[in-house]
Amino acid sequence: MYFVQCVKYDPFHSTIVFEGLVIGALFLVRLVSKYFQQALLWEAALRSVYRVRVCVFERVLERDLGFFEGGYGKAVGDVAYRITAEASDVADTVYALLNTVVPSSL
């Protein structure tokens, strides 16, 4: 014997489900937009550091050969390390600055 149970339409239940879906969709949109915001900020920081590295490297190439030779000369590895390390520090600083200023302005 089969029993058929009648389910009454409950408008309150459907409203809660709809609102839950809307909140879920908004949360998903927020997550995606935060991801793209962080990606774009990091890209901006890396592009600015790239320009700094190129400028510094051009300036190092303009130096006389005596800068790298002799008793008081700089080792090439030291110069390359300083360019890389300090540019990385600048990238982190620019990213932190952008990450602080941009979200608060939006």
Coordinates of N, CA, C and O in Angstrom, one line a residue, residues 26-80:
L26 N 26.4 36.1 -3.9 CA 27.2 37.4 -3.6 C 28.5 37.0 -2.9 O 29.5 37.7 -3.2
F27 N 28.5 36.0 -2.1 CA 29.8 35.6 -1.5 C 30.7 35.1 -2.5 O 31.9 35.4 -2.5
L28 N 30.3 34.4 -3.5 CA 31.1 33.9 -4.6 C 31.7 35.0 -5.4 O 32.9 35.0 -5.8
V29 N 30.8 36.0 -5.7 CA 31.3 37.2 -6.5 C 32.3 37.9 -5.7 O 33.3 38.4 -6.2
R30 N 32.2 38.0 -4.4 CA 33.1 38.7 -3.5 C 34.5 38.0 -3.5 O 35.5 38.6 -3.6
L31 N 34.4 36.7 -3.4 CA 35.7 35.9 -3.5 C 36.4 36.1 -4.8 O 37.7 36.3 -4.8
V32 N 35.7 36.0 -5.9 CA 36.3 36.2 -7.2 C 36.9 37.6 -7.4 O 38.0 37.7 -7.9
S33 N 36.2 38.6 -6.9 CA 36.6 39.9 -7.1 C 37.9 40.2 -6.2 O 38.8 40.9 -6.6
K34 N 37.9 39.6 -5.0 CA 39.1 39.8 -4.2 C 40.3 39.1 -4.8 O 41.4 39.7 -4.7
Y35 N 40.1 38.0 -5.4 CA 41.2 37.3 -6.0 C 41.8 38.1 -7.2 O 43.0 38.3 -7.3
F36 N 40.9 38.7 -8.0 CA 41.4 39.5 -9.1 C 42.0 40.8 -8.6 O 43.0 41.3 -9.2
Q37 N 41.5 41.3 -7.6 CA 42.1 42.5 -7.0 C 43.5 42.3 -6.5 O 44.4 43.0 -6.8
Q38 N 43.7 41.2 -5.8 CA 45.0 40.8 -5.3 C 46.0 40.5 -6.5 O 47.1 40.9 -6.5
A39 N 45.5 39.8 -7.5 CA 46.3 39.5 -8.7 C 46.7 40.8 -9.4 O 47.9 40.9 -9.8
L40 N 45.8 41.7 -9.6 CA 46.1 43.0 -10.3 C 47.1 43.8 -9.5 O 48.0 44.5 -10.0
L41 N 46.9 43.9 -8.1 CA 47.8 44.6 -7.3 C 49.2 44.0 -7.3 O 50.2 44.8 -7.4
W42 N 49.3 42.7 -7.3 CA 50.6 42.1 -7.3 C 51.3 42.3 -8.7 O 52.5 42.6 -8.8
E43 N 50.5 42.3 -9.8 CA 51.0 42.6 -11.1 C 51.5 44.0 -11.2 O 52.6 44.2 -11.8
A44 N 50.8 44.9 -10.6 CA 51.3 46.3 -10.6 C 52.6 46.5 -9.8 O 53.5 47.2 -10.3
A45 N 52.7 45.8 -8.7 CA 53.9 45.9 -7.9 C 55.1 45.2 -8.7 O 56.2 45.8 -8.7
L46 N 54.9 44.1 -9.4 CA 55.9 43.5 -10.2 C 56.4 44.3 -11.4 O 57.5 44.4 -11.7
R47 N 55.4 45.0 -12.0 CA 55.8 45.8 -13.1 C 56.6 47.0 -12.7 O 57.5 47.4 -13.4
S48 N 56.2 47.6 -11.6 CA 57.0 48.8 -11.1 C 58.4 48.3 -10.7 O 59.4 49.0 -10.9
V49 N 58.6 47.2 -10.1 CA 59.9 46.7 -9.7 C 60.7 46.3 -10.9 O 61.9 46.5 -10.9
Y50 N 60.0 45.8 -11.9 CA 60.8 45.5 -13.2 C 61.4 46.8 -13.7 O 62.5 46.8 -14.1
R51 N 60.6 47.8 -13.7 CA 61.2 49.1 -14.2 C 62.4 49.6 -13.4 O 63.3 50.1 -13.9
V52 N 62.3 49.4 -12.0 CA 63.4 49.8 -11.1 C 64.6 48.9 -11.5 O 65.7 49.4 -11.5
R53 N 64.4 47.6 -11.6 CA 65.5 46.7 -11.9 C 66.2 47.1 -13.2 O 67.4 47.2 -13.3
V54 N 65.4 47.4 -14.3 CA 66.0 47.8 -15.6 C 66.8 49.1 -15.4 O 67.9 49.2 -15.9
C55 N 66.2 50.1 -14.7 CA 66.9 51.3 -14.6 C 68.2 51.2 -13.8 O 69.3 51.7 -14.2
V56 N 68.2 50.4 -12.7 CA 69.4 50.2 -11.9 C 70.4 49.4 -12.7 O 71.6 49.8 -12.7
F57 N 70.0 48.4 -13.4 CA 70.9 47.7 -14.2 C 71.6 48.5 -15.3 O 72.8 48.4 -15.6
E58 N 70.8 49.4 -16.0 CA 71.4 50.3 -16.9 C 72.4 51.2 -16.3 O 73.5 51.5 -16.9
R59 N 72.1 51.7 -15.1 CA 73.1 52.5 -14.4 C 74.4 51.8 -14.0 O 75.5 52.3 -14.1
V60 N 74.2 50.5 -13.7 CA 75.4 49.7 -13.3 C 76.3 49.5 -14.6 O 77.5 49.5 -14.5
L61 N 75.6 49.3 -15.7 CA 76.4 49.1 -16.9 C 77.1 50.3 -17.4 O 78.1 50.2 -18.1
E62 N 76.6 51.5 -16.9 CA 77.3 52.7 -17.3 C 78.6 53.0 -16.5 O 79.3 53.9 -16.8
R63 N 78.8 52.2 -15.4 CA 79.9 52.4 -14.5 C 81.2 52.1 -15.3 O 81.2 51.2 -16.2
D64 N 82.3 52.7 -14.8 CA 83.6 52.4 -15.4 C 84.0 51.0 -14.9 O 83.5 50.4 -13.9
L65 N 84.9 50.4 -15.7 CA 85.4 49.0 -15.4 C 86.1 49.0 -14.0 O 86.1 48.0 -13.3
G66 N 86.7 50.2 -13.7 CA 87.5 50.2 -12.4 C 86.5 50.1 -11.2 O 87.0 49.7 -10.1
F67 N 85.3 50.3 -11.4 CA 84.3 50.1 -10.3 C 84.3 48.6 -9.8 O 84.0 48.3 -8.7
F68 N 84.5 47.7 -10.8 CA 84.4 46.3 -10.5 C 85.8 45.7 -10.3 O 85.9 44.5 -9.9
E69 N 86.9 46.4 -10.5 CA 88.2 45.8 -10.4 C 89.0 46.5 -9.3 O 88.6 47.5 -8.8
G70 N 90.1 45.9 -9.0 CA 91.0 46.5 -8.0 C 90.6 46.1 -6.6 O 89.7 45.4 -6.3
G71 N 91.4 46.6 -5.6 CA 91.2 46.3 -4.2 C 89.9 46.8 -3.7 O 89.3 46.2 -2.8
Y72 N 89.4 47.9 -4.2 CA 88.2 48.5 -3.7 C 87.0 48.3 -4.6 O 85.9 48.8 -4.4
G73 N 87.2 47.4 -5.6 CA 86.1 47.1 -6.5 C 85.0 46.3 -5.9 O 85.2 45.6 -4.9
K74 N 83.9 46.3 -6.6 CA 82.7 45.6 -6.1 C 82.7 44.3 -6.9 O 82.9 44.3 -8.1
A75 N 82.4 43.2 -6.2 CA 82.2 41.9 -6.9 C 80.9 41.9 -7.7 O 79.9 42.5 -7.3
V76 N 80.9 41.3 -8.9 CA 79.7 41.3 -9.7 C 78.6 40.6 -9.0 O 77.4 41.0 -9.1
G77 N 78.9 39.5 -8.3 CA 77.8 38.8 -7.6 C 77.2 39.7 -6.5 O 76.0 39.6 -6.3
D78 N 78.0 40.5 -5.9 CA 77.4 41.4 -4.8 C 76.5 42.4 -5.5 O 75.4 42.7 -4.9
V79 N 76.8 43.0 -6.6 CA 76.0 43.9 -7.3 C 74.7 43.3 -7.7 O 73.6 43.8 -7.5
A80 N 74.8 42.1 -8.3 CA 73.6 41.4 -8.8 C 72.7 41.0 -7.6 O 71.5 41.2 -7.7

